[in-house]
Short mmCIF file of C-alpha atoms in Angstrom, two decimals:
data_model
loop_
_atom_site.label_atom_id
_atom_site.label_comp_id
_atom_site.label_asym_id
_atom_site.label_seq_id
_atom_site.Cartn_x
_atom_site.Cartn_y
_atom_site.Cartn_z
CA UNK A 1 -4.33 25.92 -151.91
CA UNK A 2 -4.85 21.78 -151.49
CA UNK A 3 -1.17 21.34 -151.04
CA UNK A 4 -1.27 24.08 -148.26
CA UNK A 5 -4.46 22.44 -146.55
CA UNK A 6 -2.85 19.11 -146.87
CA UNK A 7 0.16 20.59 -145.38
CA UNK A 8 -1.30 22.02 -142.13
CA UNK A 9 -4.83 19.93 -141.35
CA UNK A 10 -2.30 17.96 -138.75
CA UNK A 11 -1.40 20.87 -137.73
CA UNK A 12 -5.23 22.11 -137.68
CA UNK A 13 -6.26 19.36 -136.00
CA UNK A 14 -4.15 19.15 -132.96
CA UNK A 15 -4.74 22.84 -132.05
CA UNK A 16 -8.48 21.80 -132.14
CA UNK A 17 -8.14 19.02 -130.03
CA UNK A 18 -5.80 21.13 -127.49
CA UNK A 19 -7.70 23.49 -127.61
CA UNK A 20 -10.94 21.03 -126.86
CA UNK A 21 -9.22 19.48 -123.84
CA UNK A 22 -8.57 23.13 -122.64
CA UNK A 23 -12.04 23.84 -122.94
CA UNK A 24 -13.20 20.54 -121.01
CA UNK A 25 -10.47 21.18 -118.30
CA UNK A 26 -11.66 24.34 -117.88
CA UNK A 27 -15.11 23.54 -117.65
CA UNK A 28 -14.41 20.66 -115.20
CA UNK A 29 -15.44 17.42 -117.13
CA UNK A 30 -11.79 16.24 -117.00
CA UNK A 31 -11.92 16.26 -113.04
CA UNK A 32 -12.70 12.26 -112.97
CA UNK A 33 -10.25 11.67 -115.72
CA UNK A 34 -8.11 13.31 -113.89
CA UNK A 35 -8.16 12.24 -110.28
CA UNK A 36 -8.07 8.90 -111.84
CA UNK A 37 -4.83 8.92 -113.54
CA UNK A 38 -3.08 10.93 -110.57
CA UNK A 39 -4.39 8.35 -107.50
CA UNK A 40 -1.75 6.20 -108.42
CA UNK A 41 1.01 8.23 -109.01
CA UNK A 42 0.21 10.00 -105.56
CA UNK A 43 0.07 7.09 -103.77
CA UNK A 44 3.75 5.75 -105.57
CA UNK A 45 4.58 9.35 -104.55
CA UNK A 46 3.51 8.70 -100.95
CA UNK A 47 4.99 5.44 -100.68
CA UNK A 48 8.66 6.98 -102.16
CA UNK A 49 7.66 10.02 -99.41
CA UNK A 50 7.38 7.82 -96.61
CA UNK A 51 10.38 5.63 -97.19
CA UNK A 52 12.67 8.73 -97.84
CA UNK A 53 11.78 9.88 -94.39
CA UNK A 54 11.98 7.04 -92.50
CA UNK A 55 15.73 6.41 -93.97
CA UNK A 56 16.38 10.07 -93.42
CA UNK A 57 15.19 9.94 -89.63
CA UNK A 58 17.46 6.59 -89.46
CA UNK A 59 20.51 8.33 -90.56
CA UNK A 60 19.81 11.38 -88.41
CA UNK A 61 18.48 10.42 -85.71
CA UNK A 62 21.21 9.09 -83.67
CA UNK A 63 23.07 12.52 -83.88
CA UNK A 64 19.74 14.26 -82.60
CA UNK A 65 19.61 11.59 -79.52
CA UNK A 66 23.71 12.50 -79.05
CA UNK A 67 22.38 16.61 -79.38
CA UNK A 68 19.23 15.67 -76.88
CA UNK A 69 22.22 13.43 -74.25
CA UNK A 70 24.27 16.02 -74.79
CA UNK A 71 21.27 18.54 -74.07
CA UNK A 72 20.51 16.54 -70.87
CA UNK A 73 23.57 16.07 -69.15
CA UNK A 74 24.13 19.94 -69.44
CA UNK A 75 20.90 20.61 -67.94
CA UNK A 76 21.57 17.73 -65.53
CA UNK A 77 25.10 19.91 -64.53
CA UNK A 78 22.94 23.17 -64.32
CA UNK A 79 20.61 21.56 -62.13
CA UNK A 80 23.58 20.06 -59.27
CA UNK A 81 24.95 23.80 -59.77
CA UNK A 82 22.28 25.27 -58.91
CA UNK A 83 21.73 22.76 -55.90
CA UNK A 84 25.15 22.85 -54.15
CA UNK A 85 24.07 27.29 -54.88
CA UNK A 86 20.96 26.63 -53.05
CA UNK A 87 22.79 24.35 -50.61
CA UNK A 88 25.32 27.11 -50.05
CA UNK A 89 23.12 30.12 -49.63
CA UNK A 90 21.10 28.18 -46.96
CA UNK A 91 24.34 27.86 -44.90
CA UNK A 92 25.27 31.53 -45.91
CA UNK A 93 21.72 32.25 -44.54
CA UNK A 94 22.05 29.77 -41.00
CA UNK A 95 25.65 32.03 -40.79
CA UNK A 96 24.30 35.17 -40.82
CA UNK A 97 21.15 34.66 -39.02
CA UNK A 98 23.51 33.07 -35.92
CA UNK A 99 25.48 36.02 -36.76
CA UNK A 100 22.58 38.28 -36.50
CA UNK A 101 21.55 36.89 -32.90
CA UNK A 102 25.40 37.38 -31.62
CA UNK A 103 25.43 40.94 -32.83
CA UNK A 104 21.65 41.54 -30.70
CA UNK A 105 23.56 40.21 -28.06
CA UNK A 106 26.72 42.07 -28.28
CA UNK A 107 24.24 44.90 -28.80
CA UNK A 108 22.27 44.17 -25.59
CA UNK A 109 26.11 43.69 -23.68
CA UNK A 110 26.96 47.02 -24.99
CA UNK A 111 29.81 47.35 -21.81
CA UNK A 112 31.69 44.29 -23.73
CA UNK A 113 33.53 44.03 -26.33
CA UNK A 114 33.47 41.18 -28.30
CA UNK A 115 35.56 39.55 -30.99
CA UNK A 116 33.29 37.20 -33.19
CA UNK A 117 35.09 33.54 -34.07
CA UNK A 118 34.34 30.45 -36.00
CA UNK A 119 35.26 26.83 -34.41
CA UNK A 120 36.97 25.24 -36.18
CA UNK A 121 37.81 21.64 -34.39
CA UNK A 122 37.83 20.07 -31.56
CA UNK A 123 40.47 18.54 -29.06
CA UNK A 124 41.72 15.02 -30.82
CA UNK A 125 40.95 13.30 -27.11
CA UNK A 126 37.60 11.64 -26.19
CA UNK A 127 38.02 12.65 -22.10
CA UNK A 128 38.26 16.46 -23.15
CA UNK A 129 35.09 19.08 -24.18
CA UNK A 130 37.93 21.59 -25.62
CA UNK A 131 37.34 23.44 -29.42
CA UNK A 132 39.64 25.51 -31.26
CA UNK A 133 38.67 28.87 -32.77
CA UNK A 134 40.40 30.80 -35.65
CA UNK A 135 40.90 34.12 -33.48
CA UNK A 136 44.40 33.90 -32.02
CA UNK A 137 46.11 36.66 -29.73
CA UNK A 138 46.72 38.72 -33.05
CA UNK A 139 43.22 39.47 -32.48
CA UNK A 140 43.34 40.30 -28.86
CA UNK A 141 42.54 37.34 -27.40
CA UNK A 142 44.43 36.32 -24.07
CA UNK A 143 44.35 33.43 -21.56
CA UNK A 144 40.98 32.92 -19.26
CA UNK A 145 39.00 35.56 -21.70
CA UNK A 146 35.28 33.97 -21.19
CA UNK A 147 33.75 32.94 -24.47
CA UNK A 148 30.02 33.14 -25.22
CA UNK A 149 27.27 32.84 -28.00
CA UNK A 150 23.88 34.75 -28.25
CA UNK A 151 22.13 31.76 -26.18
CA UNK A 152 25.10 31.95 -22.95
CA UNK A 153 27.87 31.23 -21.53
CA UNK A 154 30.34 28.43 -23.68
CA UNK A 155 33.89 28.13 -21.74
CA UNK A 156 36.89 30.03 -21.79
CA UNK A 157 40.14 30.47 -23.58
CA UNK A 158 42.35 27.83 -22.13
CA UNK A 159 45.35 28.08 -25.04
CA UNK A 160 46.11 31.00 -27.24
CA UNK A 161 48.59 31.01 -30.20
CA UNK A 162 48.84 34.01 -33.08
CA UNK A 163 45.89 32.95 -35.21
CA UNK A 164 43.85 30.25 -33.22
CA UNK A 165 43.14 29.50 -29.13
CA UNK A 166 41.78 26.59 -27.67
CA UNK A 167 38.34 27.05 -25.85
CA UNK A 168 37.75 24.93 -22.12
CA UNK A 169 33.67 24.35 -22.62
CA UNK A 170 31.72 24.41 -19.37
CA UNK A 171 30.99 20.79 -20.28
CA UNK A 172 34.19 19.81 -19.51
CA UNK A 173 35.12 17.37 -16.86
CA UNK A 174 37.82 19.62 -15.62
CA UNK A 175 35.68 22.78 -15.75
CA UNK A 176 34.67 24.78 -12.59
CA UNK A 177 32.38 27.95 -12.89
CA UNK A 178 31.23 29.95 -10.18
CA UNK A 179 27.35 30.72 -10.46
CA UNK A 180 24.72 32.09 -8.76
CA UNK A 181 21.04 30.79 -9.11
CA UNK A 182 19.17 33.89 -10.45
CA UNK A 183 16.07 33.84 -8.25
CA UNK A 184 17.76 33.75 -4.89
CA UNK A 185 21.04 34.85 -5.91
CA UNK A 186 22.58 32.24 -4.41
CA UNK A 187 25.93 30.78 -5.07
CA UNK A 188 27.47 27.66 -6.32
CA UNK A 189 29.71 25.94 -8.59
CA UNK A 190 28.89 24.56 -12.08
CA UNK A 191 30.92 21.92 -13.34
CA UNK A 192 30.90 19.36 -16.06
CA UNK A 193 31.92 15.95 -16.99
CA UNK A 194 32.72 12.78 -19.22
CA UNK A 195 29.53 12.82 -20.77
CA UNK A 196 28.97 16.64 -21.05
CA UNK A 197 26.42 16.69 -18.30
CA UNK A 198 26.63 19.79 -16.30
CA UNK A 199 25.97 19.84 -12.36
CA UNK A 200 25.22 22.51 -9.97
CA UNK A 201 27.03 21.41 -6.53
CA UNK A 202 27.68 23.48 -3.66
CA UNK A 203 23.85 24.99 -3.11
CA UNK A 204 23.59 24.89 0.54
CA UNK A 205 20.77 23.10 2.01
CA UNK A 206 18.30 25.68 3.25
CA UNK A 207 18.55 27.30 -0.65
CA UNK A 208 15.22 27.01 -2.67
CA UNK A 209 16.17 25.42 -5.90
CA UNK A 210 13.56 23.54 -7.89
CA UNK A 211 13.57 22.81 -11.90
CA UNK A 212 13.44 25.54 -13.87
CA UNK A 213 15.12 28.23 -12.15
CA UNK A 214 17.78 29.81 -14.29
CA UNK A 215 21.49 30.09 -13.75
CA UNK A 216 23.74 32.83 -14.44
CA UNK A 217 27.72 33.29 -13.72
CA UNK A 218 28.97 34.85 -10.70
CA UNK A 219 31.56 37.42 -10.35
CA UNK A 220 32.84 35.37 -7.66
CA UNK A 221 36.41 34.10 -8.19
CA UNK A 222 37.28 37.01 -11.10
CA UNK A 223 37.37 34.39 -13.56
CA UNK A 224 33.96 35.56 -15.64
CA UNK A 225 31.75 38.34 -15.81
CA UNK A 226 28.65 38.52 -13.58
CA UNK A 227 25.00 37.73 -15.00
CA UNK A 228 25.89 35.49 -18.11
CA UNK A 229 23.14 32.59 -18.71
CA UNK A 230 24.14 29.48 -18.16
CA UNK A 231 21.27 26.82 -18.23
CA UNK A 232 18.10 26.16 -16.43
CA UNK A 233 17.82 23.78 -13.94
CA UNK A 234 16.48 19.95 -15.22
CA UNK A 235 16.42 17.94 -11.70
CA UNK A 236 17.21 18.76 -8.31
CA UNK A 237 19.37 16.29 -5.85
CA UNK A 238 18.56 17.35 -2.47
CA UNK A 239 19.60 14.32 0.46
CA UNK A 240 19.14 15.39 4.17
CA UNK A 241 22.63 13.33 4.78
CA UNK A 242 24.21 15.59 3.05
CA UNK A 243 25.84 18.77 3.53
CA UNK A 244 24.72 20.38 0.21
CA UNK A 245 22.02 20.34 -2.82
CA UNK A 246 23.20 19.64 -6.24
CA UNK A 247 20.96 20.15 -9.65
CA UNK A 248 21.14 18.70 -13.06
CA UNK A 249 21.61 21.85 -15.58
CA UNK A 250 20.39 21.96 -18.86
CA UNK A 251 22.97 24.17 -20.88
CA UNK A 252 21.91 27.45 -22.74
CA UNK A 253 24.38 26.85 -25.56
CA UNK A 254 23.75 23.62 -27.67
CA UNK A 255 27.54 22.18 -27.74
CA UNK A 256 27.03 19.47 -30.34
CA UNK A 257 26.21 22.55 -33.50
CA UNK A 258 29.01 25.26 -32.10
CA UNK A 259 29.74 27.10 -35.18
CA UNK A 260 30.66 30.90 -34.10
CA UNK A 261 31.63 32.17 -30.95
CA UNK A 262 32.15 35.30 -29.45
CA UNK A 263 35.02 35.93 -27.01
CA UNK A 264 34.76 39.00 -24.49
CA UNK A 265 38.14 40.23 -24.90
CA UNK A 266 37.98 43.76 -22.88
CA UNK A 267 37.49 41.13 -19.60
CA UNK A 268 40.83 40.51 -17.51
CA UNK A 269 40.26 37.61 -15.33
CA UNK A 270 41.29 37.99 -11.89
CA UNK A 271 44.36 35.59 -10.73
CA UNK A 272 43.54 34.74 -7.04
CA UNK A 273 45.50 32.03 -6.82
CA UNK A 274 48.40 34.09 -4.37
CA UNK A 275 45.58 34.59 -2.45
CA UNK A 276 44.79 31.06 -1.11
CA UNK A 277 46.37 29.81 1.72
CA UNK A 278 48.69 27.00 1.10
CA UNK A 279 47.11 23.55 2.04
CA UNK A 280 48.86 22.15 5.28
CA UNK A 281 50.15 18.57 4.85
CA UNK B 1 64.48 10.94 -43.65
CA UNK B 2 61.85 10.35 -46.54
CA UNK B 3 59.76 9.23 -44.18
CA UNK B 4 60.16 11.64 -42.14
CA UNK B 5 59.37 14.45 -44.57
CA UNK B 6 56.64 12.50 -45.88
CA UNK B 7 55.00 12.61 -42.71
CA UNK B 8 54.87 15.73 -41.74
CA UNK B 9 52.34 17.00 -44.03
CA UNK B 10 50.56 13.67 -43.87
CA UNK B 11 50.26 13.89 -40.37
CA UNK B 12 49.33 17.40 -40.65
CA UNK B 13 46.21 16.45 -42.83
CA UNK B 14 45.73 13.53 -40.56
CA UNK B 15 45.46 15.59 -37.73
CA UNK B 16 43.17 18.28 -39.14
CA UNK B 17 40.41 15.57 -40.08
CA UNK B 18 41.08 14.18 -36.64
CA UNK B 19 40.23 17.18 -35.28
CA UNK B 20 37.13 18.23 -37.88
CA UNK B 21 35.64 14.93 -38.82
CA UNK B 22 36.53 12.12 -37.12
CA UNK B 23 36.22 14.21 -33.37
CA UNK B 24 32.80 15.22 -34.77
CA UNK B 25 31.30 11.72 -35.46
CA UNK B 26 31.28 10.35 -31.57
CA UNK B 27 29.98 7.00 -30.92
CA UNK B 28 28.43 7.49 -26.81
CA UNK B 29 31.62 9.40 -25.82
CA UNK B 30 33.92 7.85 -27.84
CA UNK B 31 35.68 9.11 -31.60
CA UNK B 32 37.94 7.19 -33.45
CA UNK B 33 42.03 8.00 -33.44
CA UNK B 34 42.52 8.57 -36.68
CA UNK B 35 46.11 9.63 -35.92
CA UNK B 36 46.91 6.57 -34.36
CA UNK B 37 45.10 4.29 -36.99
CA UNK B 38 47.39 5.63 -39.65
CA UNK B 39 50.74 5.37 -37.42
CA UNK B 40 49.85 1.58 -37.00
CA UNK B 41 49.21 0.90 -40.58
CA UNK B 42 52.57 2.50 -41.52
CA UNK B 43 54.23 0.93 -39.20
CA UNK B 44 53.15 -2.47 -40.26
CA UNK B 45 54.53 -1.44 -44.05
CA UNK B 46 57.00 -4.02 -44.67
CA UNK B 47 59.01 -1.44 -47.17
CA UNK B 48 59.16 1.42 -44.50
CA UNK B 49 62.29 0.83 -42.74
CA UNK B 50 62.35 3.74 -40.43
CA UNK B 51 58.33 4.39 -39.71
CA UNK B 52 59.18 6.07 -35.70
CA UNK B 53 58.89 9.33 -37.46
CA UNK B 54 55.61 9.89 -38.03
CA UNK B 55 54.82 8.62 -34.67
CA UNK B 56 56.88 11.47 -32.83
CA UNK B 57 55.80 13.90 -35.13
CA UNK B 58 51.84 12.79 -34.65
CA UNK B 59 52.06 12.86 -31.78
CA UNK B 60 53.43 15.96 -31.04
CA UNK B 61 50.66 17.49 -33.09
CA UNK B 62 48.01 16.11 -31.45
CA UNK B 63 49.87 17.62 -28.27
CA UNK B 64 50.15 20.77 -29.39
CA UNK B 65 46.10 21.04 -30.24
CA UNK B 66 44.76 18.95 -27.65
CA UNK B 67 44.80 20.11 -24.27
CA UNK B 68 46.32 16.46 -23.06
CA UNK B 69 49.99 16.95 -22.13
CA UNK B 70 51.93 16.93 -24.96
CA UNK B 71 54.10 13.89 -23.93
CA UNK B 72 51.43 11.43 -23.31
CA UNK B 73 50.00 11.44 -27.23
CA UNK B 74 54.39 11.06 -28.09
CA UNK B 75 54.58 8.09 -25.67
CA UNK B 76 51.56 6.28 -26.53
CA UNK B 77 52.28 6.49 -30.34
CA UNK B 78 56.28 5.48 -29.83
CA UNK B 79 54.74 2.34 -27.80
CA UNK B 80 52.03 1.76 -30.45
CA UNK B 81 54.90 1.73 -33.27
CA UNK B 82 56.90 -0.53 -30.50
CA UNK B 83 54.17 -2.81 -30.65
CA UNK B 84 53.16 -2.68 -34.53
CA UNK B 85 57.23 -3.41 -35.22
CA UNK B 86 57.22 -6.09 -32.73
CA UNK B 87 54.02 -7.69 -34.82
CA UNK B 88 55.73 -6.99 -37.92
CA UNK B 89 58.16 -9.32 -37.50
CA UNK B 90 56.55 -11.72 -35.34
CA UNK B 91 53.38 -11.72 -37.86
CA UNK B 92 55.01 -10.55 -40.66
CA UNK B 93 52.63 -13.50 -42.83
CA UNK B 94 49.11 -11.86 -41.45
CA UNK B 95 49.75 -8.03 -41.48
CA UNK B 96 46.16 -7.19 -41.48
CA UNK B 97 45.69 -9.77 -38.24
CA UNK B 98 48.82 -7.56 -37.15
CA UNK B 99 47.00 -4.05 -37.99
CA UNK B 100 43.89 -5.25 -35.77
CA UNK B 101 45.92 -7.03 -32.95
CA UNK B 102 47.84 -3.24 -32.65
CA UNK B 103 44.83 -0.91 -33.05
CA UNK B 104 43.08 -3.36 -30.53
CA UNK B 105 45.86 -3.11 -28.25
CA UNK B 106 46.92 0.27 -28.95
CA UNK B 107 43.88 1.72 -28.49
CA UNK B 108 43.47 0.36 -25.04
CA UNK B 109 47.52 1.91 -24.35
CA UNK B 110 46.80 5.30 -25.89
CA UNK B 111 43.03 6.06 -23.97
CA UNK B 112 44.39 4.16 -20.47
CA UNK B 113 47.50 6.55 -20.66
CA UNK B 114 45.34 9.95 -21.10
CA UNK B 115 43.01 8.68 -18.71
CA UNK B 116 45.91 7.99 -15.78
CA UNK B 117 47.80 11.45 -16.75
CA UNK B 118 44.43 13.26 -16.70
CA UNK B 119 43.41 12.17 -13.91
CA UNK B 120 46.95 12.68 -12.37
CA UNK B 121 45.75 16.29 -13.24
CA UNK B 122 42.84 16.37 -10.97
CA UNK B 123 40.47 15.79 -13.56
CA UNK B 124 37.25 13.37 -12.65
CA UNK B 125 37.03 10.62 -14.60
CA UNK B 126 34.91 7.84 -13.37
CA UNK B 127 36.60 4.73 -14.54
CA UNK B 128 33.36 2.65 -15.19
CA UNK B 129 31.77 5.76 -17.63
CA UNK B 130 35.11 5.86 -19.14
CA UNK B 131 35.49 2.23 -19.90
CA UNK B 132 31.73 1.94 -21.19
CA UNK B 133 31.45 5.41 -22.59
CA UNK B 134 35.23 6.10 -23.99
CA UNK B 135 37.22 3.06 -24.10
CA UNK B 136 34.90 0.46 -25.41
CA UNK B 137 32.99 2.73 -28.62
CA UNK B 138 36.86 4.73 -29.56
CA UNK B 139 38.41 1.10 -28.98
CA UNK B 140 35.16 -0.28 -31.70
CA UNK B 141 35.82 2.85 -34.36
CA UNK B 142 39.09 2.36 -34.52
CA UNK B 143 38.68 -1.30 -35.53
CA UNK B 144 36.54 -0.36 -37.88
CA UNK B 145 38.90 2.30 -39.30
CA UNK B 146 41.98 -0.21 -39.30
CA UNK B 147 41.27 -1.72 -42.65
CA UNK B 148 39.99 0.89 -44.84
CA UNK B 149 43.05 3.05 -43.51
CA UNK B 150 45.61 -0.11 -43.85
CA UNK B 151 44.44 -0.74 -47.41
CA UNK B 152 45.28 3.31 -48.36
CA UNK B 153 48.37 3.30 -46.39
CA UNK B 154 49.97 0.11 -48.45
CA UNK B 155 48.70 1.69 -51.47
CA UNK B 156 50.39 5.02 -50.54
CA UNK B 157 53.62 2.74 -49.42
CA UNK B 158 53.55 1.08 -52.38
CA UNK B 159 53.53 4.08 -54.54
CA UNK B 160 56.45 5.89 -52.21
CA UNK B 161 58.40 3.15 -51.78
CA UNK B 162 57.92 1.05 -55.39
CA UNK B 163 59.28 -2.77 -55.00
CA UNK B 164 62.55 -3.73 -56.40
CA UNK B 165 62.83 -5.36 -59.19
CA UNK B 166 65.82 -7.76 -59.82
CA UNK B 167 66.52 -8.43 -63.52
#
């Protein structure tokens, strides 16, 4: 019985003293003890914590700023794509809203026919006002067919070849029009120049004509339809000296943004030319 | 004949920016001859032995969009190669005092000759508007356009026409 006691009071003992320290955890009177031996190893903890990340975030980080460049110049592609798109569908838009206001006037013209055309350049020399359009005479398109937009009268076809014609614009300094000032109905010729100015000449004397009043083609001379708008007169020139009136015209069509055209292909100009008496030396 | 079939469809992209850009960037009523420009700075190349070529066939383009005759943009090229040979070899030390003295020159040949023809033609063209508004500004652009163009031009010579080398 002794030899068994002295055998297991070790044994005895630490079960009551584990089993004390159980009961004084559980009761809470080791909290100070405790928190006292685990501040230190929390803070080493900390301190190991903190020094692990900021070596982790130095070996890592480089490949996250090569993901974020990466990441940016993407975006930064996305972003010009989706410029030049906006870019292009506001041109697509001008296009079809010019194309629009050439159909309301082909609509309001209903006894023309038209054939719509884009310009696309313009005569190589600095004397001429000529473009070139990318309807040819496999589209119907002949010599001296008059050539309009939705805001009046441009020129007329001056050169044709299968798939593109050259286009005389009233602007230039070799081009004669035959027009009639709407109000009175009087006639006179339109004609431009170097700079692209365009002058009514020929309005006889006794012929109101004061800024403002519009001017439309005459049939006169079979070389373009009647009633086409031309421009509106800017200034009038009006010397008692002389035997006529002439007028500064501001054009209907803006010349410098020509984009589309439409050319009245159903009108045959008239060649008068046989009729005019030979000049006598 | 290298030069020759080299030119046609540089002269045929020469032409079309003539006729898109470079006719729709005026200065007053002037635009720059692109067409010209280029003819002069390839016919200053010292490697291009026959350079006539692209001047017949740029011109002949330009004839057959513009509405000038087409034998007055043929004759006022051949004259401005004339001239750019002639400079060549008198000047052959200062080729870019060469390109300027010919684009100066030839601009002056090329516009006077459309202006006389045209107005052969019955077409008005008051000589002081065209001097101030044509002449002078297309005569200024294509000075300006000289030595950009030149510069390309060698480069493109140089890369057609690689130098010799003796070993």
């Amino acid at each position: 019985m002794i030899a068994t006691l002295q055998r297991y009071w070790r044994t005895g003992v630490l079960v009551l003293f584990a089993g004390g320290v159980l009961f004084l955890a559980l009761g809470g009177y080791l909290a100070p003890v405790v928190q006292l031996a685990s501040t230190p190893v929390i803070a080493a903890q900390r301190w190991l914590a903190t020094r692990y990340l900021a070596v982790y975030q130095a070996i890592n980080s480089p490949q996250d700023m090569a993901a974020l460049r990466q990441r940016s110049a993407l975006l930064e592609d996305e972003n010009a794509r989706l410029r030049s798109q906006v870019i292009e569908l506001s041109e697509q838009l001008k296009d079809s809203q010019f194309k629009d206001e050439l159909l309301g006037f082909a609509r309001n013209r209903p006894e023309d026919t038209y054939v719509g055309a884009t310009v696309i350049g313009r005569d190589p020399s600095p004397f001429l006002h000529y473009v070139i359009i990318d309807k040819g005479s496999d589209d119907g398109l002949q010599h001296g067919m008059p050539v309009v937009t939705a805001q009046g009268l441009v020129g007329r076809i001056d050169a044709v070849i299968a798939n593109a014609a050259r286009v005389q614009l009233i602007t230039d300094p070799g081009s004669a029009v035959n027009v009639q000032l709407a109000a009175s109905r009087t006639e006179a010729m339109l004609t431009g120049s170097l700079t692209g100015d365009v002058t009514v000449d020929m309005v006889p004397q006794d012929a109101s004509l004061k800024p403002g009043d519009i001017i439309l083609t005459s049939a006169l001379g079979g070389t373009f339809p009647a009633n086409i708008l031309v421009g509106q007169v800017v200034s009038v020139r009006k010397l008692e000296t002389e035997l006529f009136q002439s007028a500064a015209i501001q054009p209907a069509v803006d010349f410098t943004s020509l984009r589309v055209v439409l050319v009245v292909v159903d009108f045959a100009p008239v060649d008068i030319s046989p009729l005019i008496p030979p000049s006598n030396p | 004949m290298f030069s020759a079939l080299l030119g046609i469809p540089m002269m045929l992209l020469v032409v079309m920016l003539q006729t898109v850009v470079v006719r729709s960037l005026p200065l007053l009523q002037g635009s720059a001859d692109l067409v010209m420009v280029v003819i002069i700075a390839w016919s200053l190349q010292e490697r291009v032995e026959v350079n006539y070529t692209w001047a017949i066939i740029g011109g002949l383009l330009v004839g057959l969009v513009s509405s000038v005759p087409w034998y007055v943009p043929v004759t006022a090229y051949l004259l401005v190669n004339g001239i750019a040979n002639f400079l060549r070899r008198q000047a052959w030390q200062t080729p870019i005092l060469a390109m300027i003295l010919t684009t100066l020159v030839g601009s002056i040949i090329s516009l006077g000759l459309q202006w006389a023809v045209l107005q052969v033609q019955g077409i008005p063209l008051p000589w002081l508007e065209s001097f101030n508004l044509v002449l002078l500004p297309t005569t200024f652009l294509n000075l300006l356009l000289s030595l950009p163009v030149y510069a390309l031009i060698t480069d493109m010579a140089g890369s057609v026409y690689p130098e010799e080398v003796v070993v």
